[in-house]
Short mmCIF file of C-alpha atoms in Angstrom, two decimals:
data_model
loop_
_atom_site.label_atom_id
_atom_site.label_comp_id
_atom_site.label_asym_id
_atom_site.label_seq_id
_atom_site.Cartn_x
_atom_site.Cartn_y
_atom_site.Cartn_z
CA ASP A 3 8.55 -10.26 -5.07
CA ALA A 4 8.10 -13.31 -2.77
CA LYS A 5 4.63 -14.57 -2.19
CA THR A 6 3.29 -14.18 1.55
CA THR A 7 0.66 -16.11 3.16
CA GLN A 8 -1.37 -14.89 6.03
CA PRO A 9 -4.60 -16.01 8.04
CA THR A 10 -7.45 -14.20 6.53
CA SER A 11 -8.87 -13.03 9.91
CA MET A 12 -8.02 -12.63 13.67
CA ASP A 13 -9.52 -11.59 16.74
CA CYS A 14 -7.55 -10.12 19.80
CA ALA A 15 -8.84 -8.82 23.10
CA GLU A 16 -8.20 -4.96 23.84
CA GLY A 17 -5.01 -4.71 26.08
CA ARG A 18 -3.61 -8.05 24.81
CA ALA A 19 -0.58 -8.38 22.52
CA ALA A 20 -1.72 -9.25 19.11
CA ASN A 21 0.71 -11.57 17.24
CA LEU A 22 -0.03 -11.92 13.42
CA PRO A 23 2.07 -14.33 11.70
CA CYS A 24 3.13 -14.35 8.09
CA ASN A 25 4.67 -17.16 5.94
CA HIS A 26 7.18 -16.22 3.06
CA SER A 27 9.18 -19.56 2.45
CA THR A 28 10.24 -18.31 -0.85
CA ILE A 29 11.73 -15.20 0.28
CA SER A 30 15.03 -14.04 -1.64
CA GLY A 31 18.24 -13.08 0.16
CA ASN A 32 17.90 -9.37 -0.94
CA GLU A 33 14.10 -9.05 0.03
CA TYR A 34 12.84 -7.28 3.29
CA VAL A 35 9.79 -8.19 4.99
CA TYR A 36 7.50 -4.91 5.30
CA TRP A 37 4.25 -4.77 7.36
CA TYR A 38 1.58 -2.34 6.59
CA ARG A 39 -1.87 -1.95 7.46
CA GLN A 40 -5.01 -0.24 6.03
CA ILE A 41 -7.66 1.01 8.58
CA HIS A 42 -11.09 1.26 7.02
CA SER A 43 -11.35 3.78 4.09
CA GLN A 44 -7.72 5.37 4.64
CA GLY A 45 -4.54 4.74 2.60
CA PRO A 46 -2.25 2.18 3.86
CA GLN A 47 0.03 2.95 6.82
CA TYR A 48 3.70 1.71 7.20
CA ILE A 49 4.20 -0.14 10.37
CA ILE A 50 7.75 -1.63 10.21
CA HIS A 51 10.37 -3.73 8.25
CA GLY A 52 13.29 -5.84 8.47
CA LEU A 53 15.65 -8.00 6.63
CA LYS A 54 17.05 -10.76 9.05
CA ASN A 55 17.21 -9.12 12.68
CA ASN A 56 14.31 -8.42 14.83
CA GLU A 57 13.13 -5.05 14.79
CA THR A 58 11.11 -2.74 17.34
CA ASN A 59 9.59 0.69 16.99
CA GLU A 60 7.01 2.65 18.63
CA MET A 61 4.14 0.92 16.94
CA ALA A 62 5.23 -2.74 16.76
CA SER A 63 7.91 -5.53 17.10
CA LEU A 64 8.81 -7.74 14.09
CA ILE A 65 10.25 -11.12 14.81
CA ILE A 66 11.66 -12.85 11.72
CA THR A 67 12.76 -16.44 11.87
CA GLU A 68 16.52 -17.77 11.50
CA ASP A 69 15.58 -19.26 8.20
CA ARG A 70 13.77 -16.04 7.22
CA LYS A 71 10.64 -18.21 6.07
CA SER A 72 8.39 -16.60 8.30
CA SER A 73 7.75 -13.86 10.38
CA THR A 74 5.36 -12.41 13.47
CA LEU A 75 4.22 -8.89 13.86
CA ILE A 76 3.58 -8.02 17.30
CA LEU A 77 1.27 -5.23 18.47
CA PRO A 78 2.02 -5.24 22.24
CA HIS A 79 -1.26 -3.59 23.67
CA ALA A 80 -3.98 -3.71 21.06
CA THR A 81 -6.49 -0.90 21.15
CA LEU A 82 -9.66 -0.88 19.24
CA ARG A 83 -7.99 1.69 16.76
CA ASP A 84 -5.76 -1.28 15.94
CA THR A 85 -8.63 -2.95 13.94
CA ALA A 86 -7.51 -3.11 10.33
CA VAL A 87 -6.26 -5.20 7.67
CA TYR A 88 -2.51 -5.99 8.14
CA TYR A 89 -0.63 -6.68 5.01
CA CYS A 90 2.77 -8.65 4.89
CA ILE A 91 4.95 -8.15 1.95
CA ALA A 92 8.39 -9.47 0.94
CA ALA A 93 10.07 -6.97 -1.67
CA PRO A 94 13.64 -5.94 -2.52
CA GLY A 95 15.03 -3.39 -0.38
CA GLY A 96 15.07 0.00 -2.60
CA GLY A 97 11.52 -0.32 -3.50
CA ALA A 98 12.11 0.60 -6.95
CA ASP A 99 9.26 -1.64 -8.26
CA GLY A 100 6.51 -0.96 -6.01
CA LEU A 101 4.84 -3.23 -3.60
CA THR A 102 2.76 -6.37 -4.16
CA PHE A 103 -0.02 -6.43 -1.63
CA GLY A 104 -1.54 -9.95 -0.70
CA LYS A 105 -5.25 -10.08 0.78
CA GLY A 106 -3.73 -9.53 4.16
CA THR A 107 -5.12 -10.40 7.75
CA HIS A 108 -8.29 -8.55 9.00
CA LEU A 109 -7.47 -8.17 12.75
CA ILE A 110 -10.39 -7.23 14.96
CA ILE A 111 -9.76 -6.08 18.40
CA GLN A 112 -12.73 -7.06 20.70
CA PRO A 113 -13.45 -4.78 23.68
CA SER B 5 7.95 11.42 6.40
CA ALA B 6 5.99 12.85 3.90
CA VAL B 7 2.49 14.17 3.36
CA ILE B 8 0.56 13.42 0.31
CA SER B 9 -2.56 15.22 -0.86
CA GLN B 10 -4.87 13.47 -3.47
CA LYS B 11 -7.56 15.51 -5.20
CA PRO B 12 -10.27 14.62 -5.74
CA SER B 13 -10.96 12.58 -2.62
CA ARG B 14 -14.15 11.25 -4.27
CA ASP B 15 -16.04 11.51 -7.31
CA ILE B 16 -19.08 10.07 -9.24
CA CYS B 17 -18.71 10.10 -13.02
CA GLN B 18 -20.71 9.22 -16.15
CA ARG B 19 -19.39 6.20 -18.16
CA GLY B 20 -17.53 7.28 -21.34
CA THR B 21 -15.98 10.25 -19.51
CA SER B 22 -12.43 10.69 -17.94
CA LEU B 23 -11.26 11.63 -14.58
CA THR B 24 -7.87 13.21 -13.63
CA ILE B 25 -6.57 12.57 -10.31
CA GLN B 26 -3.84 14.58 -8.66
CA CYS B 27 -1.00 13.67 -6.29
CA GLN B 28 1.02 16.39 -4.51
CA VAL B 29 3.92 15.52 -2.36
CA ASP B 30 5.24 17.96 0.53
CA SER B 31 8.93 17.11 -0.47
CA GLN B 32 10.72 16.10 -3.49
CA VAL B 33 10.70 12.47 -3.91
CA THR B 34 12.25 9.91 -6.27
CA MET B 35 9.59 7.20 -6.47
CA MET B 36 5.95 7.75 -7.12
CA PHE B 37 3.49 5.07 -7.85
CA TRP B 38 -0.32 4.55 -8.54
CA TYR B 39 -2.27 1.77 -7.04
CA ARG B 40 -5.69 0.60 -7.56
CA GLN B 41 -8.14 -0.98 -4.73
CA GLN B 42 -11.13 -2.56 -6.26
CA PRO B 43 -14.26 -2.95 -3.76
CA GLY B 44 -13.59 -5.49 -1.10
CA GLN B 45 -9.79 -6.14 -2.68
CA SER B 46 -6.42 -5.58 -1.89
CA LEU B 47 -4.09 -2.84 -3.56
CA THR B 48 -2.80 -3.43 -7.02
CA LEU B 49 0.24 -1.69 -8.58
CA ILE B 50 -0.94 0.28 -11.67
CA ALA B 51 2.40 2.03 -12.64
CA THR B 52 5.61 3.83 -11.34
CA ALA B 53 5.35 7.65 -12.50
CA ASN B 54 8.75 8.44 -13.90
CA GLN B 55 9.74 11.99 -13.63
CA GLY B 56 10.48 13.48 -17.07
CA SER B 57 9.68 10.12 -19.09
CA GLU B 58 6.94 7.77 -19.65
CA ALA B 59 5.38 5.73 -16.73
CA THR B 60 6.27 2.18 -16.33
CA TYR B 61 3.05 0.01 -16.27
CA GLU B 62 2.38 -3.35 -14.69
CA SER B 63 1.02 -6.17 -16.58
CA GLY B 64 -2.69 -5.39 -17.44
CA PHE B 65 -2.80 -1.77 -17.43
CA VAL B 66 -1.91 0.33 -20.49
CA ILE B 67 -1.07 4.00 -21.29
CA ASP B 68 -4.18 4.74 -23.42
CA LYS B 69 -6.43 3.76 -20.43
CA PHE B 70 -4.39 5.09 -17.43
CA PRO B 71 -2.24 7.98 -18.70
CA ILE B 72 0.18 9.28 -16.26
CA SER B 73 2.05 12.54 -15.95
CA ARG B 74 5.00 13.40 -13.58
CA PRO B 75 6.03 17.03 -14.57
CA ASN B 76 8.37 17.34 -11.49
CA LEU B 77 9.76 15.49 -7.97
CA THR B 78 6.63 16.37 -6.19
CA PHE B 79 3.55 16.27 -8.33
CA SER B 80 1.88 13.53 -10.50
CA THR B 81 -1.67 12.86 -12.19
CA LEU B 82 -3.41 9.79 -13.20
CA THR B 83 -6.03 10.00 -15.63
CA VAL B 84 -8.94 7.22 -15.76
CA SER B 85 -9.95 7.33 -19.56
CA ASN B 86 -13.27 6.23 -21.07
CA MET B 87 -14.57 5.13 -17.72
CA SER B 88 -16.85 2.13 -17.31
CA PRO B 89 -18.68 0.94 -14.12
CA GLU B 90 -15.65 -1.67 -13.71
CA ASP B 91 -13.19 1.21 -13.09
CA SER B 92 -15.29 1.92 -9.99
CA SER B 93 -12.42 1.76 -7.35
CA ILE B 94 -10.12 3.59 -4.87
CA TYR B 95 -7.15 5.00 -6.59
CA LEU B 96 -3.97 5.59 -4.49
CA CYS B 97 -0.79 7.63 -4.76
CA SER B 98 2.32 6.29 -2.96
CA VAL B 99 5.68 7.74 -2.74
CA GLU B 100 9.20 6.31 -1.48
CA LEU B 101 11.61 8.83 -0.04
CA ALA B 102 15.02 6.58 -0.08
CA PRO B 103 15.96 3.20 -0.93
CA ASN B 104 15.34 0.52 1.86
CA THR B 105 12.74 3.16 3.53
CA GLU B 106 8.80 2.84 4.05
CA ALA B 107 6.49 3.71 1.39
CA PHE B 108 3.97 6.56 2.33
CA PHE B 109 0.42 6.43 1.03
CA GLY B 110 -2.30 9.23 0.08
CA GLN B 111 -5.70 8.82 1.35
CA GLY B 112 -6.78 7.85 -2.00
CA THR B 113 -9.69 8.94 -4.53
CA ARG B 114 -13.09 6.90 -4.33
CA LEU B 115 -14.21 6.77 -8.13
CA THR B 116 -17.69 5.60 -8.65
CA VAL B 117 -18.72 5.25 -12.51
CA VAL B 118 -22.18 5.32 -13.15
#
């Protein structure tokens, strides 16, 4: 899996959009960008994934640059429950090899 | 989606003993994985649990220490053998329902070795 780089921590005010960046400059053509989050003491939760097009679901939006070397996860209206560690993972589609987790970004939503 | 049940949710064990962790999924899945999360750290893949054959272990993990069974498409066990305090971690089961889809995780088993 390609290595990803994320800021260690970020703060965001409640109700504002949280924009979490991820650098994956060595991503391969067959690797997707996955985002998961882990709320304290729980198992990781899938958020969204994409290959090269921007994606949106009920939880978030994923913006991938045209060269695919970086991406941004957007939580449109952050709430206190969004406080968690967010992991950006570049992995081949199919998931046959499991996931390689980096250190992630600790997002803290401030009231 | 998939609902994953892990048992036990937590345990405190004596060093030198073994603990078997169970992972039950509410539907048949092709891919099942076991991860370890050491205190304050990220998740590390231990192995892929293969149905009907030996598990595939990642570098740094061996079958003698972490034997895995996968008797069918909905169930797997991970045993942590001859435990030491360094094995104190959260152990998580994960599944993927189909290629190019998301992974689902259990809530984990919090193991403390004393």
